[in-house]
Amino acid sequence: MLGALCLLGLFSTEIADTDFWWHLKTGQYIVEQHTLPVPDPFSYTADHGGPAYPDEELVRRFNLTHEWLAQVIWYAVYRAAGWGGVALFKASLLAAFCGLCGWIAFRRSGEFYWGLAAAGACAAGCLLFSADRPLLLTLLFVAVFVAVLERGGPLWLLPALSLGWANSHGGFFLGWVVVGAYAAGATVAARVGRPGPASRPLWLALAACVTISALNPNHVRIFQVLLAYRQSYLTQTLIEWTRPYLWGPPYAFDILLYASAAVLLLAWRRVSYTDWFLFGLFTAASLAAFRNIPLTAFLAPILIATYLPWKPRLPRATGFVVAAALAGVLGTGIAQGQFFQLRAALWKFPEGAARFLLEHRVAEPMFNTYEYGGYLIWRLWPQQKVFIDGRALNET
């Protein structure tokens, strides 16, 4: 319980992400208008000029439609519980992600405190991702898929989850990656005579997941869109799409990456084929874009808890020490105001300027910077449309 409260407090940060606001407004638009926001209703520049790179029109439609279900969920949470509810919802998603990492580590190692340590290590790797955006649903779905496959089912749950995932975030194909890794691992294990689950049900589950994932506004164009992102100058300048640095002052990502790689190499004879596949795929994704670092933060602690060759025997007083430490972290976080910040960081956005425009009914075309576009969409539409915002719909 103390561990869960610490995770909730840690991730209950102010609502400060610049993209959150246009997600929230899009959810409201879909709920009230009963349609997807195509063509874009929020900016006056989205459809001006020609494409700046091939497939920009495809990317534009994708960015307007692929997260519709997550946006509706976020708006429903806001309507039901206000800013505090939104902050707790975000914290719950990340806490569940870290908690499932800890549960899998505990299940594999048989040691409760290894599971607790794994959850904490995962949290350390996710601190930079405490933002209210649909990516968090992809992270949780990845963790749920791994947890279902670790316990051997029920496999029918995976296609059912895929339908919601494919309408919540473009990262739904990571479900295929996870199921494919388990199916390929089981196939290779069977061929070399290692014990393991039957591969046929896993391949059938993968086929079902791929098929049902196509039931979304963009079908399976996600890979075409990802290639197009790589041609976008604006996208490539955003930190979330740049590659993480691997040298310099150590931080949670590279420590977890190097430690898990070292443990796998030390225990290579015992490592399952599935774990090799997952490690390779998640590492490749994390090295390709900074936004994918949580995949390594999730998998690495599980692998370390599973294959670390030497695990010290903990004294009987460990439970009291851990409980006291968690209570101290929780109390300190609350006392310093770092935990449970159940509010929106309106001080970071032009709230006063937006109020002035509304009060004076200013409707002429507005120029604004990229960072503030999302907030201005939330506050000013339909009286005002923005020049640019975080959706990056028109680079020309």
Tab-separated table of C-alpha atoms in Angstrom:
chain	number	residue	atom	x	y	z
A	1	MET	CA	0.000	0.000	0.000
A	2	LEU	CA	2.789	2.438	0.872
A	3	GLY	CA	4.514	1.620	-2.396
A	4	ALA	CA	1.325	2.262	-4.376
A	5	LEU	CA	0.762	5.595	-2.595
A	6	CYS	CA	4.351	6.619	-3.311
A	7	LEU	CA	3.891	5.872	-6.998
A	8	LEU	CA	0.604	7.781	-7.117
A	9	GLY	CA	2.125	10.745	-5.325
A	10	LEU	CA	5.258	10.712	-7.453
A	11	PHE	CA	3.307	10.888	-10.706
A	12	SER	CA	0.577	13.273	-9.476
A	13	THR	CA	2.329	16.283	-10.911
A	14	GLU	CA	0.730	19.493	-12.140
A	15	ILE	CA	-1.053	19.388	-15.482
A	16	ALA	CA	1.573	21.246	-17.463
A	17	ASP	CA	2.038	19.408	-20.763
A	18	THR	CA	1.525	21.743	-23.714
A	19	ASP	CA	-0.233	19.046	-25.788
A	20	PHE	CA	-2.719	18.133	-23.078
A	21	TRP	CA	-4.975	21.058	-23.861
A	22	TRP	CA	-5.698	20.239	-27.477
A	23	HIS	CA	-6.262	16.600	-26.496
A	24	LEU	CA	-8.839	17.790	-23.973
A	25	LYS	CA	-10.544	20.125	-26.472
A	26	THR	CA	-10.628	17.392	-29.101
A	27	GLY	CA	-12.335	15.079	-26.635
A	28	GLN	CA	-14.919	17.755	-25.918
A	29	TYR	CA	-15.438	18.349	-29.646
A	30	ILE	CA	-16.020	14.643	-30.344
A	31	VAL	CA	-18.446	14.297	-27.436
A	32	GLU	CA	-20.451	17.380	-28.389
A	33	GLN	CA	-20.296	17.175	-32.179
A	34	HIS	CA	-20.475	13.352	-32.479
A	35	THR	CA	-17.825	13.363	-35.177
A	36	LEU	CA	-14.054	13.288	-35.580
A	37	PRO	CA	-12.329	16.679	-36.068
A	38	VAL	CA	-11.665	16.319	-39.814
A	39	PRO	CA	-11.010	18.782	-41.366
A	40	ASP	CA	-9.299	20.514	-38.486
A	41	PRO	CA	-11.693	22.950	-36.784
A	42	PHE	CA	-9.153	24.544	-34.421
A	43	SER	CA	-6.555	26.271	-36.614
A	44	TYR	CA	-6.842	28.576	-39.609
A	45	THR	CA	-3.576	27.399	-41.231
A	46	ALA	CA	-3.976	23.604	-41.307
A	47	ASP	CA	-5.168	23.377	-44.920
A	48	HIS	CA	-3.166	26.251	-46.433
A	49	GLY	CA	-0.321	25.713	-48.876
A	50	GLY	CA	1.130	22.526	-50.300
A	51	PRO	CA	2.720	19.632	-48.393
A	52	ALA	CA	6.175	20.237	-46.935
A	53	TYR	CA	7.089	16.553	-47.280
A	54	PRO	CA	5.559	13.458	-48.902
A	55	ASP	CA	2.484	12.053	-47.156
A	56	GLU	CA	1.984	15.175	-45.028
A	57	GLU	CA	-1.763	15.031	-45.803
A	58	LEU	CA	-1.848	11.446	-44.507
A	59	VAL	CA	-0.001	12.476	-41.338
A	60	ARG	CA	-2.406	15.395	-40.858
A	61	ARG	CA	-5.463	13.141	-40.947
A	62	PHE	CA	-3.715	10.612	-38.701
A	63	ASN	CA	-2.844	13.270	-36.104
A	64	LEU	CA	-6.452	14.456	-36.089
A	65	THR	CA	-8.050	11.036	-35.621
A	66	HIS	CA	-5.835	8.302	-34.178
A	67	GLU	CA	-6.229	9.183	-30.474
A	68	TRP	CA	-9.960	9.903	-30.450
A	69	LEU	CA	-10.937	7.358	-27.775
A	70	ALA	CA	-8.197	8.451	-25.363
A	71	GLN	CA	-9.219	12.081	-25.873
A	72	VAL	CA	-12.841	11.252	-25.078
A	73	ILE	CA	-11.707	9.394	-21.935
A	74	TRP	CA	-9.609	12.341	-20.771
A	75	TYR	CA	-12.478	14.741	-21.330
A	76	ALA	CA	-14.869	12.433	-19.464
A	77	VAL	CA	-12.465	12.326	-16.503
A	78	TYR	CA	-12.211	16.112	-16.543
A	79	ARG	CA	-15.992	16.557	-16.648
A	80	ALA	CA	-16.456	14.083	-13.799
A	81	ALA	CA	-13.590	15.071	-11.485
A	82	GLY	CA	-11.950	18.304	-12.647
A	83	TRP	CA	-8.214	18.973	-12.720
A	84	GLY	CA	-7.579	16.862	-9.625
A	85	GLY	CA	-9.226	13.870	-11.260
A	86	VAL	CA	-7.151	14.327	-14.409
A	87	ALA	CA	-3.922	14.454	-12.388
A	88	LEU	CA	-4.885	11.309	-10.449
A	89	PHE	CA	-5.916	9.519	-13.649
A	90	LYS	CA	-2.507	10.198	-15.178
A	91	ALA	CA	-0.800	9.076	-11.972
A	92	SER	CA	-2.888	5.891	-11.875
A	93	LEU	CA	-1.854	4.940	-15.409
A	94	LEU	CA	1.854	5.344	-14.640
A	95	ALA	CA	1.552	3.710	-11.214
A	96	ALA	CA	-0.177	0.706	-12.802
A	97	PHE	CA	2.575	0.524	-15.438
A	98	CYS	CA	5.275	0.427	-12.749
A	99	GLY	CA	3.179	-1.853	-10.543
A	100	LEU	CA	2.835	-4.449	-13.297
A	101	CYS	CA	6.603	-4.330	-13.794
A	102	GLY	CA	6.995	-5.081	-10.088
A	103	TRP	CA	4.369	-7.849	-10.169
A	104	ILE	CA	6.078	-9.636	-13.067
A	105	ALA	CA	9.494	-9.301	-11.400
A	106	PHE	CA	8.026	-10.714	-8.162
A	107	ARG	CA	6.319	-13.560	-10.042
A	108	ARG	CA	9.548	-14.527	-11.778
A	109	SER	CA	11.951	-14.123	-8.865
A	110	GLY	CA	9.651	-15.246	-6.051
A	111	GLU	CA	10.944	-12.351	-3.954
A	112	PHE	CA	8.540	-9.585	-2.922
A	113	TYR	CA	11.295	-7.038	-2.379
A	114	TRP	CA	12.763	-7.669	-5.814
A	115	GLY	CA	9.339	-6.874	-7.197
A	116	LEU	CA	9.171	-3.697	-5.122
A	117	ALA	CA	12.647	-2.683	-6.280
A	118	ALA	CA	11.680	-3.355	-9.904
A	119	ALA	CA	8.625	-1.098	-9.585
A	120	GLY	CA	10.824	1.641	-8.118
A	121	ALA	CA	13.420	1.281	-10.863
A	122	CYS	CA	10.685	1.470	-13.497
A	123	ALA	CA	9.343	4.636	-11.841
A	124	ALA	CA	12.800	6.205	-11.932
A	125	GLY	CA	12.920	5.590	-15.682
A	126	CYS	CA	9.474	7.124	-16.205
A	127	LEU	CA	9.851	10.364	-14.245
A	128	LEU	CA	10.253	12.421	-17.412
A	129	PHE	CA	7.034	11.013	-18.877
A	130	SER	CA	4.523	12.212	-16.308
A	131	ALA	CA	2.512	14.092	-18.932
A	132	ASP	CA	-1.227	13.935	-19.537
A	133	ARG	CA	-1.298	12.430	-23.002
A	134	PRO	CA	-2.508	9.233	-24.746
A	135	LEU	CA	1.009	7.757	-24.833
A	136	LEU	CA	0.388	6.678	-21.232
A	137	LEU	CA	-2.353	4.324	-22.419
A	138	THR	CA	0.092	2.661	-24.791
A	139	LEU	CA	2.523	2.123	-21.918
A	140	LEU	CA	-0.193	0.541	-19.784
A	141	PHE	CA	-1.397	-1.665	-22.633
A	142	VAL	CA	2.181	-2.905	-23.182
A	143	ALA	CA	2.435	-3.830	-19.507
A	144	VAL	CA	-0.975	-5.546	-19.514
A	145	PHE	CA	-0.085	-7.571	-22.630
A	146	VAL	CA	3.165	-8.756	-21.051
A	147	ALA	CA	1.376	-9.593	-17.790
A	148	VAL	CA	-1.324	-11.632	-19.571
A	149	LEU	CA	1.281	-13.565	-21.559
A	150	GLU	CA	3.438	-14.139	-18.481
A	151	ARG	CA	0.571	-15.844	-16.671
A	152	GLY	CA	-0.438	-17.821	-19.761
A	153	GLY	CA	-3.689	-16.091	-20.631
A	154	PRO	CA	-6.487	-15.605	-21.146
A	155	LEU	CA	-5.327	-15.007	-24.711
A	156	TRP	CA	-8.801	-13.935	-25.874
A	157	LEU	CA	-8.318	-10.795	-23.797
A	158	LEU	CA	-5.526	-9.540	-26.059
A	159	PRO	CA	-7.608	-9.006	-29.245
A	160	ALA	CA	-10.344	-7.393	-27.129
A	161	LEU	CA	-7.816	-4.949	-25.669
A	162	SER	CA	-6.338	-4.331	-29.124
A	163	LEU	CA	-9.592	-2.785	-30.314
A	164	GLY	CA	-9.507	-0.114	-27.605
A	165	TRP	CA	-5.753	0.374	-27.968
A	166	ALA	CA	-5.936	0.920	-31.748
A	167	ASN	CA	-8.434	3.744	-31.221
A	168	SER	CA	-6.513	5.338	-28.350
A	169	HIS	CA	-2.952	5.751	-29.617
A	170	GLY	CA	-0.771	4.977	-32.626
A	171	GLY	CA	1.498	2.795	-30.518
A	172	PHE	CA	-1.012	-0.072	-30.717
A	173	PHE	CA	1.369	-2.027	-32.975
A	174	LEU	CA	3.551	-2.598	-29.898
A	175	GLY	CA	0.913	-5.140	-28.912
A	176	TRP	CA	1.831	-7.066	-32.051
A	177	VAL	CA	5.494	-6.764	-31.075
A	178	VAL	CA	4.875	-8.204	-27.608
A	179	VAL	CA	2.669	-11.097	-28.748
A	180	GLY	CA	5.021	-11.786	-31.662
A	181	ALA	CA	8.016	-11.977	-29.308
A	182	TYR	CA	6.256	-14.549	-27.121
A	183	ALA	CA	5.073	-16.541	-30.148
A	184	ALA	CA	8.527	-16.528	-31.760
A	185	GLY	CA	10.167	-17.440	-28.450
A	186	ALA	CA	7.818	-20.388	-27.963
A	187	THR	CA	8.439	-21.564	-31.543
A	188	VAL	CA	12.222	-21.475	-31.214
A	189	ALA	CA	12.093	-23.127	-27.790
A	190	ALA	CA	9.997	-25.967	-29.164
A	191	ARG	CA	12.411	-26.566	-32.028
A	192	VAL	CA	15.450	-26.813	-29.757
A	193	GLY	CA	13.659	-28.947	-27.175
A	194	ARG	CA	13.265	-26.357	-24.419
A	195	PRO	CA	10.085	-26.439	-22.328
A	196	GLY	CA	7.607	-23.643	-22.853
A	197	PRO	CA	4.079	-22.734	-23.875
A	198	ALA	CA	2.545	-23.985	-27.117
A	199	SER	CA	3.268	-21.599	-29.953
A	200	ARG	CA	0.133	-22.132	-32.069
A	201	PRO	CA	-2.310	-20.345	-29.712
A	202	LEU	CA	0.127	-17.427	-29.519
A	203	TRP	CA	0.349	-17.095	-33.296
A	204	LEU	CA	-3.449	-17.237	-33.515
A	205	ALA	CA	-3.695	-14.523	-30.840
A	206	LEU	CA	-1.245	-12.406	-32.838
A	207	ALA	CA	-3.301	-12.816	-36.004
A	208	ALA	CA	-6.444	-11.826	-34.116
A	209	CYS	CA	-4.756	-8.759	-32.624
A	210	VAL	CA	-3.509	-7.576	-36.013
A	211	THR	CA	-6.900	-8.122	-37.632
A	212	ILE	CA	-8.963	-6.348	-35.004
A	213	SER	CA	-6.471	-3.479	-34.729
A	214	ALA	CA	-7.449	-2.463	-38.249
A	215	LEU	CA	-10.824	-1.328	-36.880
A	216	ASN	CA	-9.758	2.280	-36.358
A	217	PRO	CA	-10.035	5.469	-38.454
A	218	ASN	CA	-6.609	4.906	-40.059
A	219	HIS	CA	-6.649	1.097	-40.299
A	220	VAL	CA	-3.008	-0.123	-40.382
A	221	ARG	CA	-1.336	2.928	-41.928
A	222	ILE	CA	0.714	3.455	-38.783
A	223	PHE	CA	3.970	2.253	-40.372
A	224	GLN	CA	3.517	4.568	-43.373
A	225	VAL	CA	2.909	7.421	-40.917
A	226	LEU	CA	6.010	6.586	-38.864
A	227	LEU	CA	8.134	6.686	-42.027
A	228	ALA	CA	6.560	10.031	-42.905
A	229	TYR	CA	7.403	11.367	-39.423
A	230	ARG	CA	11.048	10.738	-40.231
A	231	GLN	CA	10.718	13.086	-43.219
A	232	SER	CA	9.232	15.869	-41.119
A	233	TYR	CA	11.709	18.571	-40.087
A	234	LEU	CA	9.479	19.796	-37.273
A	235	THR	CA	8.921	16.332	-35.819
A	236	GLN	CA	12.625	15.556	-35.893
A	237	THR	CA	13.406	18.689	-33.865
A	238	LEU	CA	11.078	17.656	-31.013
A	239	ILE	CA	12.947	16.068	-28.115
A	240	GLU	CA	10.531	13.148	-27.882
A	241	TRP	CA	11.523	11.978	-31.374
A	242	THR	CA	15.288	12.454	-30.956
A	243	ARG	CA	17.558	9.613	-29.886
A	244	PRO	CA	18.474	9.362	-26.188
A	245	TYR	CA	22.064	10.041	-25.245
A	246	LEU	CA	24.086	7.049	-24.070
A	247	TRP	CA	27.259	8.705	-22.787
A	248	GLY	CA	27.832	11.358	-20.181
A	249	PRO	CA	26.313	11.720	-16.714
A	250	PRO	CA	24.444	8.485	-15.946
A	251	TYR	CA	20.667	8.559	-15.690
A	252	ALA	CA	17.994	5.923	-15.141
A	253	PHE	CA	17.652	4.843	-18.766
A	254	ASP	CA	21.280	4.073	-19.552
A	255	ILE	CA	21.872	2.488	-16.118
A	256	LEU	CA	18.932	0.129	-16.623
A	257	LEU	CA	19.906	-0.581	-20.233
A	258	TYR	CA	23.538	-1.435	-19.455
A	259	ALA	CA	22.680	-3.381	-16.284
A	260	SER	CA	20.076	-5.543	-18.009
A	261	ALA	CA	22.405	-6.181	-20.967
A	262	ALA	CA	25.181	-7.237	-18.584
A	263	VAL	CA	22.867	-9.567	-16.658
A	264	LEU	CA	21.607	-11.186	-19.863
A	265	LEU	CA	25.157	-11.782	-21.074
A	266	LEU	CA	26.203	-13.276	-17.739
A	267	ALA	CA	23.228	-15.630	-17.689
A	268	TRP	CA	22.963	-16.200	-21.449
A	269	ARG	CA	22.530	-19.969	-21.113
A	270	ARG	CA	19.386	-19.505	-18.977
A	271	VAL	CA	17.807	-16.608	-20.840
A	272	SER	CA	14.585	-17.510	-22.631
A	273	TYR	CA	14.284	-16.778	-26.329
A	274	THR	CA	11.265	-14.607	-25.603
A	275	ASP	CA	13.328	-12.395	-23.305
A	276	TRP	CA	16.048	-12.042	-25.939
A	277	PHE	CA	13.430	-10.970	-28.478
A	278	LEU	CA	11.763	-8.515	-26.086
A	279	PHE	CA	15.094	-7.029	-25.049
A	280	GLY	CA	16.209	-6.547	-28.650
A	281	LEU	CA	12.923	-5.033	-29.796
A	282	PHE	CA	12.378	-2.752	-26.803
A	283	THR	CA	16.002	-1.597	-26.884
A	284	ALA	CA	15.767	-0.809	-30.600
A	285	ALA	CA	12.589	1.204	-30.009
A	286	SER	CA	14.133	3.099	-27.075
A	287	LEU	CA	17.273	3.940	-29.031
A	288	ALA	CA	15.214	5.118	-32.020
A	289	ALA	CA	13.257	7.766	-30.098
A	290	PHE	CA	13.408	9.316	-26.635
A	291	ARG	CA	9.641	8.817	-26.207
A	292	ASN	CA	10.160	5.031	-26.113
A	293	ILE	CA	12.492	5.015	-23.098
A	294	PRO	CA	9.710	3.720	-20.773
A	295	LEU	CA	9.790	0.409	-22.657
A	296	THR	CA	13.320	-0.202	-21.373
A	297	ALA	CA	12.366	1.181	-17.949
A	298	PHE	CA	9.655	-1.511	-17.805
A	299	LEU	CA	11.549	-4.521	-19.171
A	300	ALA	CA	15.040	-3.998	-17.735
A	301	PRO	CA	14.093	-4.369	-14.019
A	302	ILE	CA	12.169	-7.562	-14.845
A	303	LEU	CA	15.198	-9.056	-16.608
A	304	ILE	CA	17.539	-8.043	-13.787
A	305	ALA	CA	15.261	-9.596	-11.157
A	306	THR	CA	14.956	-12.752	-13.266
A	307	TYR	CA	18.556	-13.415	-14.234
A	308	LEU	CA	20.790	-11.682	-11.706
A	309	PRO	CA	23.079	-14.559	-10.711
A	310	TRP	CA	23.575	-13.468	-7.113
A	311	LYS	CA	20.728	-12.311	-4.910
A	312	PRO	CA	21.625	-11.490	-1.313
A	313	ARG	CA	19.500	-12.988	1.467
A	314	LEU	CA	17.656	-10.185	3.175
A	315	PRO	CA	17.486	-9.944	6.997
A	316	ARG	CA	14.178	-10.226	8.833
A	317	ALA	CA	14.146	-6.524	9.601
A	318	THR	CA	13.967	-5.696	5.886
A	319	GLY	CA	10.207	-5.267	5.977
A	320	PHE	CA	10.335	-2.667	8.733
A	321	VAL	CA	13.176	-0.778	7.053
A	322	VAL	CA	11.410	-0.726	3.674
A	323	ALA	CA	8.103	0.354	5.233
A	324	ALA	CA	9.839	3.146	7.142
A	325	ALA	CA	11.672	4.289	4.013
A	326	LEU	CA	8.484	4.355	1.944
A	327	ALA	CA	6.636	6.214	4.680
A	328	GLY	CA	9.479	8.728	4.788
A	329	VAL	CA	9.401	9.231	1.014
A	330	LEU	CA	5.624	9.655	1.075
A	331	GLY	CA	5.669	12.077	3.992
A	332	THR	CA	8.521	14.128	2.548
A	333	GLY	CA	6.880	14.324	-0.865
A	334	ILE	CA	3.609	15.533	0.642
A	335	ALA	CA	5.292	17.973	3.037
A	336	GLN	CA	7.346	19.532	0.241
A	337	GLY	CA	4.319	19.786	-2.042
A	338	GLN	CA	5.856	17.510	-4.666
A	339	PHE	CA	3.267	14.737	-4.315
A	340	PHE	CA	-0.433	14.973	-5.198
A	341	GLN	CA	-0.294	18.257	-7.095
A	342	LEU	CA	-3.966	17.977	-8.052
A	343	ARG	CA	-4.174	21.095	-10.194
A	344	ALA	CA	-3.437	22.573	-13.593
A	345	ALA	CA	-0.292	24.696	-13.915
A	346	LEU	CA	-2.185	27.639	-15.393
A	347	TRP	CA	0.673	29.957	-14.421
A	348	LYS	CA	2.692	28.402	-17.276
A	349	PHE	CA	0.174	29.455	-19.918
A	350	PRO	CA	-1.230	32.806	-21.198
A	351	GLU	CA	-4.401	32.585	-19.119
A	352	GLY	CA	-4.706	36.364	-18.747
A	353	ALA	CA	-4.231	37.016	-22.469
A	354	ALA	CA	-6.844	34.401	-23.317
A	355	ARG	CA	-9.291	35.980	-20.878
A	356	PHE	CA	-8.699	39.402	-22.460
A	357	LEU	CA	-9.442	38.074	-25.950
A	358	LEU	CA	-12.632	36.416	-24.739
A	359	GLU	CA	-13.861	39.437	-22.816
A	360	HIS	CA	-13.229	41.802	-25.723
A	361	ARG	CA	-14.554	39.352	-28.334
A	362	VAL	CA	-11.402	39.594	-30.436
A	363	ALA	CA	-11.922	37.347	-33.466
A	364	GLU	CA	-9.321	38.542	-35.995
A	365	PRO	CA	-6.685	35.942	-37.048
A	366	MET	CA	-4.324	35.363	-34.141
A	367	PHE	CA	-0.587	34.723	-34.226
A	368	ASN	CA	0.759	32.489	-31.476
A	369	THR	CA	3.808	30.400	-30.689
A	370	TYR	CA	3.934	26.622	-31.012
A	371	GLU	CA	4.007	25.928	-27.258
A	372	TYR	CA	0.886	27.935	-26.416
A	373	GLY	CA	-1.275	26.744	-29.304
A	374	GLY	CA	-2.812	23.828	-27.420
A	375	TYR	CA	-3.845	25.930	-24.441
A	376	LEU	CA	-5.320	28.615	-26.684
A	377	ILE	CA	-7.360	25.976	-28.514
A	378	TRP	CA	-8.809	24.896	-25.171
A	379	ARG	CA	-9.620	28.398	-23.979
A	380	LEU	CA	-10.579	30.295	-27.130
A	381	TRP	CA	-12.290	27.994	-29.617
A	382	PRO	CA	-14.736	28.593	-31.311
A	383	GLN	CA	-14.233	32.374	-30.971
A	384	GLN	CA	-10.623	32.053	-32.082
A	385	LYS	CA	-8.595	29.642	-34.182
A	386	VAL	CA	-4.850	29.289	-33.658
A	387	PHE	CA	-1.929	29.833	-36.000
A	388	ILE	CA	0.034	26.743	-34.903
A	389	ASP	CA	-0.058	24.142	-32.133
A	390	GLY	CA	1.515	20.860	-31.037
A	391	ARG	CA	-0.286	18.800	-33.674
A	392	ALA	CA	2.070	20.262	-36.321
A	393	LEU	CA	-0.575	19.919	-39.016
A	394	ASN	CA	1.033	22.155	-41.640
A	395	GLU	CA	4.766	22.752	-41.784
A	396	THR	CA	4.577	24.986	-44.850
